[in-house]
Amino acid sequence: MYLSIFMKKLFIKDFRNYIQQEVKDLFFIKKISTTSVNNKEYLSITIADKSGELQCKMWSEYIKNEYKTLEPGIYEITADINLYQDNISTIIKFINAVEKYNLPDFAPCYQNIDTMYNELVDCIDQIQKPHIKTLCELFFKNPEMERKIKMCQAGTIIHHVKIGGLVAHILGMLKCALAYIPIYNSINANNKDIKQVEIDIDVVKCACLLHDIGKIKEYVPLPGNERTANGILRGHINMSSEITYAAISNLRNEGIEFPVKDETKLMHCITASHDFCGPNISACKEAILVSRADSMDSMCNAIDTAINNDVSENEFTSFNKYLGTQVYKF
């Protein structure tokens, strides 16, 4: 998936080994702002790679107009590294655009993104209802959407905070939800006194695939790892439902019949995917499966993340405010 013609050698964590030296390497520019001191303009530039991030400066004599409006991204940077009051002081002198790089050098990254994504596509190929299958294909068989989905993390702090995290989370959810469907579609089969509503497997598959599709608009891709303005103001559940509804409407405009019942259940599964913590509470079996699978996959990954981030040899991690507890490590 990732093509590299430039092997990154220098990481931010190693800058102290290069005091009073000029360095040139690739870094992610996270933020650029113009400021001044004593009426002298300079740029404040935040750079990052997988080892951390650093606040840097560019003095006026190096500033080009195009530098002021650079989008966040990966660039070749030439800089002088110095020490000021025992802190790293980095003065950037030149910034050049690059096209090819090794993305895992700049952020945590799942190594098997393509394999996981192919499993999602295989799942879509097995969907029986043609309108639901076409809806999923609009997203997962579209090259531009595929790139965005593969790049997206599933969270910024709690779970799946890696490039490819959204793919991993969706796949985990699907496997969890699909494992329960045969159980609850047959558990009361021999009890004639109970009317059993069969779970719609295609709706569950589609809801798992699209419940977090709004995250491609909610998050700045890693290593930026921030929420966008829309992400903060609207949130991914609202955006996921909006994106899905718009896609269904477009299919209908193209003459593809999409039954109202399937639309209603699918939209409910998305808006109820966080259940009691979201805008809706699960009111059908499909929504219950989707919301529980969402919680199961995200919380299990959150526990793994908490354990991996804890460097102590204690039996428990320190208190994790997101999980509301200490995590048992053994």
Coordinates of C-alpha atoms in Angstrom, one line a residue:
M1 CA 0.0 0.0 0.0
Y2 CA 2.8 2.4 0.9
L3 CA 5.6 3.1 -1.5
S4 CA 8.9 4.5 -0.2
I5 CA 11.7 6.0 -2.2
F6 CA 13.1 8.0 0.8
M7 CA 14.2 6.1 3.9
K8 CA 13.7 8.4 6.8
K9 CA 16.7 8.3 9.1
L10 CA 16.2 11.1 11.6
F11 CA 13.4 11.1 14.2
I12 CA 12.5 13.9 16.6
K13 CA 13.4 11.9 19.6
D14 CA 17.0 11.8 18.4
F15 CA 17.4 15.6 17.9
R16 CA 19.7 16.0 20.9
N17 CA 22.3 13.9 19.1
Y18 CA 22.4 16.6 16.4
I19 CA 23.0 19.8 18.4
Q20 CA 24.6 22.6 16.3
Q21 CA 24.1 20.7 13.1
E22 CA 22.0 21.3 10.0
V23 CA 19.7 18.4 9.3
K24 CA 17.5 17.4 6.3
D25 CA 14.7 14.8 6.5
L26 CA 11.0 14.2 6.1
F27 CA 8.6 15.4 8.8
F28 CA 4.8 15.8 9.2
I29 CA 3.9 19.5 9.4
K30 CA 1.0 19.6 11.8
K31 CA 0.4 23.3 12.1
I32 CA 1.8 26.7 10.9
S33 CA 1.0 30.1 12.3
T34 CA 2.4 33.5 11.7
T35 CA 3.4 35.6 14.7
S36 CA 5.9 38.3 15.6
V37 CA 8.2 39.4 18.3
N38 CA 9.6 43.0 18.5
N39 CA 7.8 43.7 15.2
K40 CA 9.8 40.9 13.5
E41 CA 7.6 38.3 11.8
Y42 CA 8.3 34.6 12.1
L43 CA 6.5 31.3 11.6
S44 CA 5.6 28.9 14.4
I45 CA 5.7 25.4 13.0
T46 CA 4.7 22.2 14.7
I47 CA 6.4 19.1 13.2
A48 CA 5.8 15.4 14.1
D49 CA 6.8 11.9 13.3
K50 CA 6.1 8.6 15.0
S51 CA 8.5 9.4 17.9
G52 CA 6.8 12.7 18.9
E53 CA 6.2 16.3 18.0
L54 CA 8.2 19.5 18.3
Q55 CA 7.5 23.2 18.2
C56 CA 9.9 24.9 15.7
K57 CA 10.4 28.4 14.3
M58 CA 11.2 29.9 10.9
W59 CA 12.8 33.4 11.0
S60 CA 11.7 36.1 8.6
E61 CA 14.8 35.7 6.3
Y62 CA 13.7 32.2 5.4
I63 CA 10.0 32.8 5.0
K64 CA 8.4 32.4 1.6
N65 CA 4.8 33.3 1.0
E66 CA 3.8 29.8 0.1
Y67 CA 5.0 28.5 3.5
K68 CA 2.3 30.5 5.3
T69 CA -0.5 28.6 3.6
L70 CA 0.9 25.1 3.6
E71 CA -1.7 22.4 4.3
P72 CA -0.8 19.8 7.0
G73 CA 1.2 17.0 5.4
I74 CA 4.6 15.4 5.0
Y75 CA 7.4 17.6 3.7
E76 CA 11.2 17.6 3.4
I77 CA 12.5 20.0 6.0
T78 CA 16.0 21.6 6.3
A79 CA 16.7 22.9 9.8
D80 CA 19.4 24.0 12.3
I81 CA 19.2 22.2 15.6
N82 CA 20.5 24.1 18.7
L83 CA 20.1 24.0 22.5
Y84 CA 18.5 26.9 24.4
Q85 CA 18.2 26.7 28.2
D86 CA 18.6 22.9 27.9
N87 CA 15.7 22.7 25.5
I88 CA 15.8 21.8 21.8
S89 CA 15.6 24.9 19.6
T90 CA 14.9 24.1 16.0
I91 CA 15.1 26.7 13.3
I92 CA 13.5 25.6 10.0
K93 CA 15.1 27.1 6.8
F94 CA 13.6 25.3 3.9
I95 CA 10.4 23.3 3.2
N96 CA 10.0 21.2 0.1
A97 CA 7.0 19.1 -1.1
V98 CA 7.4 15.3 -1.4
E99 CA 5.2 12.8 -3.1
K100 CA 6.4 9.4 -1.9
Y101 CA 7.3 8.4 1.7
N102 CA 7.0 5.6 4.2
L103 CA 3.8 6.5 6.1
P104 CA 4.5 4.3 9.2
D105 CA 7.6 6.5 9.9
F106 CA 5.1 9.3 10.8
A107 CA 2.4 7.5 12.8
P108 CA 1.5 4.1 14.3
C109 CA 0.1 2.0 11.5
Y110 CA -1.5 -1.4 11.1
Q111 CA 0.7 -3.6 9.0
N112 CA -2.1 -5.6 7.4
I113 CA -4.5 -2.9 6.2
D114 CA -5.0 -4.2 2.7
T115 CA -5.7 -7.7 4.0
M116 CA -8.3 -6.4 6.5
Y117 CA -9.9 -4.2 3.8
N118 CA -10.2 -7.2 1.4
E119 CA -12.1 -9.0 4.1
L120 CA -14.5 -6.1 4.2
V121 CA -15.0 -6.3 0.5
D122 CA -15.5 -10.1 0.6
C123 CA -18.2 -9.5 3.2
I124 CA -19.9 -7.0 0.9
D125 CA -19.7 -9.5 -2.0
Q126 CA -21.8 -11.9 0.1
I127 CA -24.7 -9.4 0.8
Q128 CA -27.9 -10.7 -0.7
K129 CA -30.0 -7.6 -1.1
P130 CA -28.8 -5.8 -4.2
H131 CA -29.7 -2.3 -3.0
I132 CA -27.7 -2.7 0.2
K133 CA -24.8 -4.3 -1.7
T134 CA -24.8 -1.4 -4.1
L135 CA -24.9 1.1 -1.2
C136 CA -21.8 -0.5 0.4
E137 CA -20.0 -0.7 -2.9
L138 CA -20.4 3.1 -3.3
F139 CA -18.0 3.5 -0.4
F140 CA -15.8 0.5 -0.3
K141 CA -15.2 0.0 -4.0
N142 CA -14.6 3.6 -4.7
P143 CA -10.8 4.3 -5.0
E144 CA -10.9 7.7 -3.4
M145 CA -13.1 6.5 -0.5
E146 CA -10.9 3.5 -0.1
R147 CA -7.9 5.7 0.4
K148 CA -9.6 7.8 3.0
I149 CA -11.0 4.8 4.9
K150 CA -7.6 3.0 4.9
M151 CA -5.9 6.2 6.2
C152 CA -8.5 6.9 9.0
Q153 CA -8.0 6.1 12.6
A154 CA -11.1 4.9 14.6
G155 CA -10.3 7.2 17.6
T156 CA -7.9 9.9 18.7
I157 CA -7.2 8.6 22.2
I158 CA -9.2 5.6 23.4
H159 CA -9.2 2.9 20.7
H160 CA -7.7 2.0 17.3
V161 CA -5.5 5.1 17.3
K162 CA -3.5 4.0 14.2
I163 CA -3.5 4.4 10.5
G164 CA -5.9 1.7 9.4
G165 CA -7.7 1.8 12.8
L166 CA -11.1 2.4 11.2
V167 CA -10.7 -0.7 9.0
A168 CA -9.6 -2.8 12.0
H169 CA -12.5 -1.6 14.0
I170 CA -15.1 -2.2 11.4
L171 CA -13.8 -5.7 10.7
G172 CA -13.7 -6.5 14.4
M173 CA -17.3 -5.3 14.8
L174 CA -18.5 -7.3 11.8
K175 CA -16.9 -10.5 13.1
C176 CA -18.4 -10.0 16.5
A177 CA -21.9 -9.1 15.3
L178 CA -22.1 -11.9 12.7
A179 CA -21.0 -14.5 15.3
Y180 CA -24.2 -13.8 17.3
I181 CA -26.8 -13.8 14.5
P182 CA -27.1 -17.6 14.1
I183 CA -27.6 -17.8 17.9
Y184 CA -30.4 -15.3 18.1
N185 CA -32.1 -16.3 14.8
S186 CA -32.5 -19.8 16.2
I187 CA -32.7 -19.6 20.0
N188 CA -36.5 -19.7 20.1
A189 CA -37.0 -21.7 16.9
N190 CA -38.7 -24.6 18.8
N191 CA -40.8 -22.4 21.1
K192 CA -44.1 -21.8 19.3
D193 CA -45.4 -19.5 22.1
I194 CA -42.8 -16.8 21.2
K195 CA -43.0 -14.8 18.0
Q196 CA -39.4 -14.5 16.8
V197 CA -38.4 -11.5 14.6
E198 CA -35.5 -12.7 12.5
I199 CA -32.4 -10.5 12.4
D200 CA -31.6 -9.0 8.9
I201 CA -28.0 -10.0 8.3
D202 CA -27.6 -7.6 5.4
V203 CA -28.8 -4.6 7.5
V204 CA -26.3 -5.6 10.2
K205 CA -23.4 -5.9 7.8
C206 CA -24.2 -2.6 6.2
A207 CA -24.6 -0.8 9.5
C208 CA -21.3 -2.1 10.8
L209 CA -19.6 -1.0 7.6
L210 CA -21.1 2.5 7.6
H211 CA -21.7 3.3 11.3
D212 CA -18.4 5.2 11.5
I213 CA -18.1 6.4 7.9
G214 CA -18.4 10.0 9.3
K215 CA -15.0 9.6 10.9
I216 CA -13.3 10.3 7.6
K217 CA -14.7 13.9 8.1
E218 CA -14.4 13.9 11.9
Y219 CA -10.7 13.4 12.2
V220 CA -7.5 14.9 10.8
P221 CA -5.6 11.8 9.6
L222 CA -2.7 10.7 11.6
P223 CA -0.2 11.9 12.5
G224 CA -2.4 15.0 12.8
N225 CA -4.8 13.1 15.1
E226 CA -7.2 15.9 15.9
R227 CA -10.9 16.5 15.4
T228 CA -12.0 18.8 12.7
A229 CA -14.4 21.7 13.3
N230 CA -17.3 19.5 11.9
G231 CA -16.1 16.6 14.0
I232 CA -16.4 18.8 17.2
L233 CA -19.6 20.5 16.3
R234 CA -21.5 17.7 14.6
G235 CA -19.8 14.4 15.5
H236 CA -19.3 11.3 13.5
I237 CA -22.7 9.7 14.3
N238 CA -24.6 12.7 12.8
M239 CA -22.2 12.8 9.8
S240 CA -22.4 9.0 9.3
S241 CA -26.1 9.2 9.1
E242 CA -26.1 12.2 6.8
I243 CA -23.6 10.6 4.4
T244 CA -25.5 7.3 4.4
Y245 CA -28.9 9.0 3.8
A246 CA -27.5 11.1 1.0
A247 CA -26.1 8.0 -0.7
I248 CA -29.5 6.2 -0.4
S249 CA -31.2 9.3 -1.9
N250 CA -28.7 9.3 -4.8
L251 CA -29.4 5.6 -5.5
R252 CA -33.1 6.3 -5.6
N253 CA -32.5 9.2 -8.0
E254 CA -30.7 6.8 -10.2
G255 CA -33.8 4.5 -10.3
I256 CA -32.6 2.0 -7.7
E257 CA -35.3 0.9 -5.4
F258 CA -34.4 1.1 -1.7
P259 CA -37.2 -0.1 0.5
V260 CA -38.2 2.3 3.3
K261 CA -38.1 -0.5 5.9
D262 CA -34.4 -1.3 5.2
E263 CA -33.6 2.5 5.2
T264 CA -35.3 3.0 8.5
K265 CA -33.6 0.0 10.2
L266 CA -30.2 1.0 8.7
M267 CA -30.4 4.6 9.8
H268 CA -31.6 3.6 13.3
C269 CA -28.6 1.2 13.6
I270 CA -26.2 4.1 12.8
T271 CA -27.8 6.6 15.1
A272 CA -28.1 4.1 17.9
S273 CA -24.6 2.6 17.5
H274 CA -23.6 4.3 20.8
D275 CA -26.9 3.3 22.4
F276 CA -27.4 5.0 25.8
C277 CA -24.4 7.4 25.0
G278 CA -25.8 8.5 21.7
P279 CA -28.8 10.2 20.1
N280 CA -30.9 7.0 20.1
I281 CA -31.4 3.9 22.1
S282 CA -31.4 0.5 20.3
A283 CA -35.0 -0.4 19.4
C284 CA -34.6 -3.4 17.1
K285 CA -32.4 -6.5 17.2
E286 CA -30.1 -5.3 14.5
A287 CA -29.3 -2.1 16.4
I288 CA -28.7 -4.0 19.6
L289 CA -26.2 -6.3 17.8
V290 CA -24.4 -3.3 16.1
S291 CA -24.2 -1.2 19.2
R292 CA -22.9 -4.1 21.4
A293 CA -20.4 -5.2 18.7
D294 CA -19.2 -1.5 18.5
S295 CA -18.8 -1.4 22.3
M296 CA -17.1 -4.8 22.5
D297 CA -14.5 -4.1 19.8
S298 CA -13.7 -0.6 20.9
M299 CA -13.5 -1.4 24.6
C300 CA -11.3 -4.5 24.1
N301 CA -8.9 -2.5 22.0
A302 CA -9.0 0.3 24.6
I303 CA -7.9 -2.2 27.2
D304 CA -5.0 -3.4 25.0
T305 CA -4.0 0.2 24.4
A306 CA -4.0 1.0 28.1
I307 CA -1.9 -2.0 28.9
N308 CA 0.6 -1.3 26.1
N309 CA 0.9 2.4 27.1
D310 CA 1.6 1.5 30.7
V311 CA 5.4 1.0 31.3
S312 CA 5.2 0.0 34.9
E313 CA 5.6 -3.5 36.2
N314 CA 2.5 -3.2 38.4
E315 CA -0.4 -5.6 38.4
F316 CA -2.7 -2.8 37.3
T317 CA -2.3 0.2 35.0
S318 CA -2.7 3.7 36.4
F319 CA -6.3 4.9 36.5
N320 CA -7.7 5.3 33.0
K321 CA -10.2 8.1 33.0
Y322 CA -11.7 7.0 29.7
L323 CA -12.4 3.4 30.9
G324 CA -13.2 4.7 34.4
T325 CA -11.0 2.1 36.1
Q326 CA -7.5 0.7 36.4
V327 CA -6.9 -2.1 33.9
Y328 CA -5.7 -5.6 35.1
K329 CA -2.6 -6.4 33.1
F330 CA -2.2 -10.1 33.6

